[in-house]
mmCIF file of C-alpha atoms in Angstrom:
data_model
loop_
_atom_site.group_PDB
_atom_site.id
_atom_site.type_symbol
_atom_site.label_atom_id
_atom_site.label_comp_id
_atom_site.label_asym_id
_atom_site.label_seq_id
_atom_site.Cartn_x
_atom_site.Cartn_y
_atom_site.Cartn_z
ATOM 1 C CA ARG R 1 26.665 87.224 -15.985
ATOM 2 C CA LYS R 2 23.990 89.778 -15.240
ATOM 3 C CA GLU R 3 24.836 92.403 -12.600
ATOM 4 C CA VAL R 4 21.721 91.412 -10.470
ATOM 5 C CA GLU R 5 19.879 88.143 -11.122
ATOM 6 C CA GLN R 6 16.579 86.990 -9.922
ATOM 7 C CA ASP R 7 14.288 84.051 -10.622
ATOM 8 C CA PRO R 8 11.515 85.639 -12.732
ATOM 9 C CA GLY R 9 8.851 83.183 -11.449
ATOM 10 C CA PRO R 10 5.962 83.446 -11.403
ATOM 11 C CA PHE R 11 5.380 82.087 -7.928
ATOM 12 C CA ASN R 12 1.805 80.983 -7.414
ATOM 13 C CA VAL R 13 1.014 80.446 -3.714
ATOM 14 C CA PRO R 14 -2.144 80.138 -1.608
ATOM 15 C CA GLU R 15 -2.981 82.629 1.042
ATOM 16 C CA GLY R 16 -1.099 81.925 4.212
ATOM 17 C CA ALA R 17 1.821 80.284 2.514
ATOM 18 C CA THR R 18 5.458 81.174 3.119
ATOM 19 C CA VAL R 19 7.447 82.106 0.000
ATOM 20 C CA ALA R 20 11.120 82.923 -0.531
ATOM 21 C CA PHE R 21 12.831 84.902 -3.203
ATOM 22 C CA ASN R 22 16.477 84.808 -4.010
ATOM 23 C CA CYS R 23 18.818 87.249 -5.746
ATOM 24 C CA THR R 24 22.534 87.184 -6.630
ATOM 25 C CA TYR R 25 24.775 90.087 -7.567
ATOM 26 C CA SER R 26 28.018 90.186 -9.481
ATOM 27 C CA ASN R 27 29.931 93.104 -7.909
ATOM 28 C CA SER R 28 31.575 92.184 -4.689
ATOM 29 C CA ALA R 29 32.134 95.922 -3.918
ATOM 30 C CA SER R 30 28.381 96.570 -3.759
ATOM 31 C CA GLN R 31 27.442 98.951 -0.965
ATOM 32 C CA SER R 32 23.713 98.802 -0.276
ATOM 33 C CA PHE R 33 20.941 96.337 -0.909
ATOM 34 C CA PHE R 34 17.158 96.644 -0.997
ATOM 35 C CA TRP R 35 13.961 94.897 -1.950
ATOM 36 C CA TYR R 36 11.331 96.948 -3.821
ATOM 37 C CA ARG R 37 7.801 96.051 -4.712
ATOM 38 C CA GLN R 38 6.207 97.038 -8.022
ATOM 39 C CA ASP R 39 2.538 96.740 -8.767
ATOM 40 C CA CYS R 40 1.326 96.499 -12.317
ATOM 41 C CA ARG R 41 1.931 99.634 -14.330
ATOM 42 C CA LYS R 42 3.119 101.540 -11.232
ATOM 43 C CA GLU R 43 6.438 102.833 -10.039
ATOM 44 C CA PRO R 44 8.585 100.630 -7.701
ATOM 45 C CA LYS R 45 8.339 101.334 -4.011
ATOM 46 C CA LEU R 46 10.778 100.486 -1.250
ATOM 47 C CA LEU R 47 9.791 97.368 0.674
ATOM 48 C CA MET R 48 12.873 97.155 2.884
ATOM 49 C CA SER R 49 16.615 97.600 3.142
ATOM 50 C CA VAL R 50 18.756 94.517 3.568
ATOM 51 C CA TYR R 51 21.491 94.333 6.199
ATOM 52 C CA SER R 52 24.242 91.782 6.775
ATOM 53 C CA SER R 53 22.771 90.927 10.138
ATOM 54 C CA GLY R 54 19.354 90.204 8.576
ATOM 55 C CA ASN R 55 16.309 92.309 9.281
ATOM 56 C CA GLU R 56 12.635 91.790 9.708
ATOM 57 C CA ASP R 57 9.607 93.999 9.112
ATOM 58 C CA GLY R 58 6.387 92.286 10.115
ATOM 59 C CA ARG R 59 5.826 89.328 7.828
ATOM 60 C CA PHE R 60 8.903 90.133 5.722
ATOM 61 C CA THR R 61 12.501 89.004 6.488
ATOM 62 C CA ALA R 62 15.507 89.902 4.431
ATOM 63 C CA GLN R 63 18.957 88.356 4.532
ATOM 64 C CA LEU R 64 22.293 89.326 2.954
ATOM 65 C CA ASN R 65 25.173 86.996 2.463
ATOM 66 C CA ARG R 66 28.178 89.066 1.273
ATOM 67 C CA ALA R 67 30.504 86.170 0.941
ATOM 68 C CA SER R 68 28.125 84.391 -1.473
ATOM 69 C CA GLN R 69 26.857 87.682 -2.978
ATOM 70 C CA TYR R 70 23.321 86.584 -2.262
ATOM 71 C CA ILE R 71 20.156 88.347 -1.012
ATOM 72 C CA SER R 72 16.912 86.778 0.037
ATOM 73 C CA LEU R 73 13.397 87.874 0.939
ATOM 74 C CA LEU R 74 11.021 85.690 2.961
ATOM 75 C CA ILE R 75 7.314 86.419 3.108
ATOM 76 C CA ARG R 76 5.326 84.627 5.768
ATOM 77 C CA ASP R 77 1.510 84.232 5.961
ATOM 78 C CA SER R 78 1.060 85.565 2.393
ATOM 79 C CA LYS R 79 -1.901 87.884 1.770
ATOM 80 C CA LEU R 80 -3.751 88.492 -1.474
ATOM 81 C CA SER R 81 -2.340 92.057 -1.346
ATOM 82 C CA ASP R 82 1.222 90.738 -1.512
ATOM 83 C CA SER R 83 0.681 89.891 -5.215
ATOM 84 C CA ALA R 84 3.192 92.031 -7.082
ATOM 85 C CA THR R 85 6.633 91.925 -8.636
ATOM 86 C CA TYR R 86 9.518 91.992 -6.164
ATOM 87 C CA LEU R 87 12.733 93.702 -7.266
ATOM 88 C CA CYS R 88 16.192 93.086 -5.828
ATOM 89 C CA VAL R 89 18.300 96.288 -5.922
ATOM 90 C CA VAL R 90 22.000 96.811 -5.425
ATOM 91 C CA THR R 91 23.957 100.038 -5.222
ATOM 92 C CA TRP R 92 27.636 100.089 -6.079
ATOM 93 C CA VAL R 93 30.363 102.461 -4.927
ATOM 94 C CA GLY R 94 29.712 105.662 -6.900
ATOM 95 C CA PHE R 95 25.902 105.286 -6.575
ATOM 96 C CA LYS R 96 25.265 103.197 -9.623
ATOM 97 C CA THR R 97 21.986 101.423 -8.638
ATOM 98 C CA ILE R 98 21.038 98.248 -10.472
ATOM 99 C CA PHE R 99 17.630 96.556 -10.350
ATOM 100 C CA GLY R 100 17.063 92.821 -10.907
ATOM 101 C CA ALA R 101 14.447 91.946 -13.478
ATOM 102 C CA GLY R 102 11.969 91.074 -10.730
ATOM 103 C CA THR R 103 10.136 88.024 -9.373
ATOM 104 C CA ARG R 104 6.379 87.859 -9.924
ATOM 105 C CA LEU R 105 4.244 86.697 -7.027
ATOM 106 C CA PHE R 106 0.594 85.687 -7.289
ATOM 107 C CA VAL R 107 -1.192 84.898 -4.017
ATOM 108 C CA LYS R 108 -4.473 83.141 -4.481
ATOM 109 C CA ALA R 109 -7.437 82.653 -2.187
ATOM 110 C CA SER W 1 8.739 116.819 2.866
ATOM 111 C CA GLN W 2 10.336 115.739 -0.355
ATOM 112 C CA THR W 3 8.413 115.142 -3.509
ATOM 113 C CA ILE W 4 9.292 114.122 -7.059
ATOM 114 C CA HIS W 5 7.410 115.167 -10.130
ATOM 115 C CA GLN W 6 7.641 113.683 -13.617
ATOM 116 C CA TRP W 7 5.951 114.884 -16.787
ATOM 117 C CA PRO W 8 4.329 114.203 -19.097
ATOM 118 C CA ALA W 9 2.615 111.150 -17.688
ATOM 119 C CA THR W 10 1.778 109.745 -21.131
ATOM 120 C CA LEU W 11 2.838 110.555 -24.643
ATOM 121 C CA VAL W 12 2.630 109.090 -28.076
ATOM 122 C CA GLN W 13 5.296 110.114 -30.528
ATOM 123 C CA PRO W 14 6.205 109.208 -34.103
ATOM 124 C CA VAL W 15 9.490 107.544 -35.002
ATOM 125 C CA GLY W 16 12.157 110.160 -35.641
ATOM 126 C CA SER W 17 10.542 112.871 -33.496
ATOM 127 C CA PRO W 18 12.394 114.424 -30.506
ATOM 128 C CA LEU W 19 11.693 113.703 -26.873
ATOM 129 C CA SER W 20 11.996 115.611 -23.647
ATOM 130 C CA LEU W 21 11.021 114.137 -20.315
ATOM 131 C CA GLU W 22 11.333 116.247 -17.199
ATOM 132 C CA CYS W 23 11.846 115.286 -13.551
ATOM 133 C CA THR W 24 11.959 117.697 -10.614
ATOM 134 C CA VAL W 25 12.577 117.007 -6.915
ATOM 135 C CA GLU W 26 11.402 119.374 -4.200
ATOM 136 C CA GLY W 27 12.319 119.595 -0.562
ATOM 137 C CA THR W 28 15.889 118.483 -0.800
ATOM 138 C CA SER W 29 19.256 119.691 -2.134
ATOM 139 C CA ASN W 30 21.981 117.995 -4.125
ATOM 140 C CA PRO W 31 20.072 114.684 -4.576
ATOM 141 C CA ASN W 32 21.320 111.757 -6.589
ATOM 142 C CA LEU W 33 19.089 111.511 -9.655
ATOM 143 C CA TYR W 34 18.350 108.540 -11.875
ATOM 144 C CA TRP W 35 16.612 107.739 -15.112
ATOM 145 C CA TYR W 36 15.438 104.136 -15.776
ATOM 146 C CA ARG W 37 13.459 102.618 -18.622
ATOM 147 C CA GLN W 38 11.162 99.643 -18.316
ATOM 148 C CA ALA W 39 10.060 97.927 -21.518
ATOM 149 C CA ALA W 40 6.758 96.062 -21.372
ATOM 150 C CA GLY W 41 7.076 92.973 -19.153
ATOM 151 C CA ARG W 42 10.681 93.625 -18.464
ATOM 152 C CA GLY W 43 12.964 94.890 -15.638
ATOM 153 C CA LEU W 44 14.311 98.401 -15.039
ATOM 154 C CA GLN W 45 17.213 99.366 -17.210
ATOM 155 C CA LEU W 46 19.492 102.065 -15.773
ATOM 156 C CA LEU W 47 19.926 104.861 -18.392
ATOM 157 C CA PHE W 48 21.661 107.730 -16.555
ATOM 158 C CA TYR W 49 22.472 108.763 -13.078
ATOM 159 C CA SER W 50 23.837 111.983 -11.555
ATOM 160 C CA ILE W 51 25.376 112.627 -8.157
ATOM 161 C CA GLY W 52 25.849 116.348 -8.742
ATOM 162 C CA ILE W 53 24.979 119.112 -11.151
ATOM 163 C CA ASP W 54 27.951 118.565 -13.362
ATOM 164 C CA GLN W 55 28.182 114.815 -12.990
ATOM 165 C CA ILE W 56 26.091 112.552 -15.264
ATOM 166 C CA SER W 57 26.990 108.944 -15.904
ATOM 167 C CA SER W 58 25.659 107.196 -18.928
ATOM 168 C CA GLU W 59 24.875 103.532 -18.896
ATOM 169 C CA VAL W 60 23.239 103.337 -22.317
ATOM 170 C CA PRO W 61 24.668 104.775 -25.534
ATOM 171 C CA GLN W 62 22.370 104.955 -28.476
ATOM 172 C CA ASN W 63 20.136 107.954 -29.016
ATOM 173 C CA LEU W 64 19.279 109.162 -25.529
ATOM 174 C CA SER W 65 20.910 111.915 -23.447
ATOM 175 C CA ALA W 66 20.415 113.434 -20.029
ATOM 176 C CA SER W 67 21.042 116.915 -18.610
ATOM 177 C CA ARG W 68 20.845 118.437 -15.168
ATOM 178 C CA PRO W 69 20.330 122.162 -15.756
ATOM 179 C CA GLN W 70 19.501 122.801 -12.074
ATOM 180 C CA ASP W 71 20.384 120.992 -8.842
ATOM 181 C CA ARG W 72 16.891 119.343 -8.575
ATOM 182 C CA GLN W 73 15.997 118.965 -12.265
ATOM 183 C CA PHE W 74 16.854 116.021 -14.506
ATOM 184 C CA ILE W 75 15.882 115.933 -18.181
ATOM 185 C CA LEU W 76 15.937 112.948 -20.551
ATOM 186 C CA SER W 77 16.133 113.757 -24.205
ATOM 187 C CA SER W 78 16.342 112.304 -27.632
ATOM 188 C CA LYS W 79 16.783 114.001 -30.983
ATOM 189 C CA LYS W 80 15.179 111.094 -32.946
ATOM 190 C CA LEU W 81 13.104 108.404 -31.370
ATOM 191 C CA LEU W 82 13.265 104.791 -32.356
ATOM 192 C CA LEU W 83 10.497 102.199 -31.997
ATOM 193 C CA SER W 84 12.630 100.470 -29.368
ATOM 194 C CA ASP W 85 12.424 103.619 -27.201
ATOM 195 C CA SER W 86 8.898 102.768 -26.236
ATOM 196 C CA GLY W 87 8.544 102.042 -22.554
ATOM 197 C CA PHE W 88 7.914 103.265 -19.076
ATOM 198 C CA TYR W 89 10.414 105.928 -18.058
ATOM 199 C CA LEU W 90 11.072 106.361 -14.373
ATOM 200 C CA CYS W 91 12.931 109.101 -12.627
ATOM 201 C CA ALA W 92 14.163 108.536 -9.058
ATOM 202 C CA TRP W 93 16.070 110.453 -6.434
ATOM 203 C CA ALA W 94 18.115 109.647 -3.363
ATOM 204 C CA GLY W 95 19.042 112.119 -0.652
ATOM 205 C CA THR W 96 22.205 110.566 0.755
ATOM 206 C CA LYS W 97 25.886 110.800 -0.158
ATOM 207 C CA ASP W 98 26.442 107.488 1.624
ATOM 208 C CA ALA W 99 26.390 104.681 -0.986
ATOM 209 C CA GLY W 100 25.586 102.296 1.838
ATOM 210 C CA ALA W 101 22.194 103.910 2.317
ATOM 211 C CA ASN W 102 21.167 104.968 -1.172
ATOM 212 C CA VAL W 103 17.362 104.564 -1.013
ATOM 213 C CA LEU W 104 15.631 105.544 -4.213
ATOM 214 C CA THR W 105 12.225 107.155 -4.407
ATOM 215 C CA PHE W 106 10.516 107.082 -7.758
ATOM 216 C CA GLY W 107 8.277 109.495 -9.608
ATOM 217 C CA ALA W 108 5.003 108.214 -11.103
ATOM 218 C CA GLY W 109 6.698 107.575 -14.430
ATOM 219 C CA SER W 110 6.165 108.637 -18.053
ATOM 220 C CA ARG W 111 4.699 106.102 -20.420
ATOM 221 C CA LEU W 112 6.065 106.573 -23.997
ATOM 222 C CA THR W 113 4.701 104.907 -27.085
ATOM 223 C CA VAL W 114 6.693 105.388 -30.283
ATOM 224 C CA LEU W 115 4.690 104.636 -33.473
#
């Protein structure tokens, strides 16, 4: 089993759609959780941290289920500019930080 | 403010040649430092990480090595490159010693082509 697994997609959605990405992780002792965004041929950039209580940042909502070792990202009212690869990230005790392979999103007019 | 610099940005190297990629962080002290590699169309593979100047953890054997000669400098090296070493090499830093808040910030990356 991979340490962090994501559906690679691609997800092709129209503008204004709601889209959800899922991620599972294998290490139950994982300490911190994030979603990053990566544009083509660029470095990844932090989108948001993920907390057990769930958290929201504008159109983006992240959820963490520690019991199921599952992380999600919901994007509402998709924009063309949301087209990118979304990376699920998990840090273990000891600061080992693992990235999922990413989920590609294409938002079309 | 903190900044991270990686160089060179792009390089083309023959098989069997050596490699040295450098990463420097400014504006912080004792950062956690990371090297990742991303092959074309693939995810980020963790190569090395370091939580202190004498602490480097290796995730990938093979022909790569990492060193941290100064607190804010992280170097990735190889004595003999393989074709499979081609990829996008990314250095990242985090400023916390709390694993529950380990936010990584990346450099712009070094794109390596081995011919």
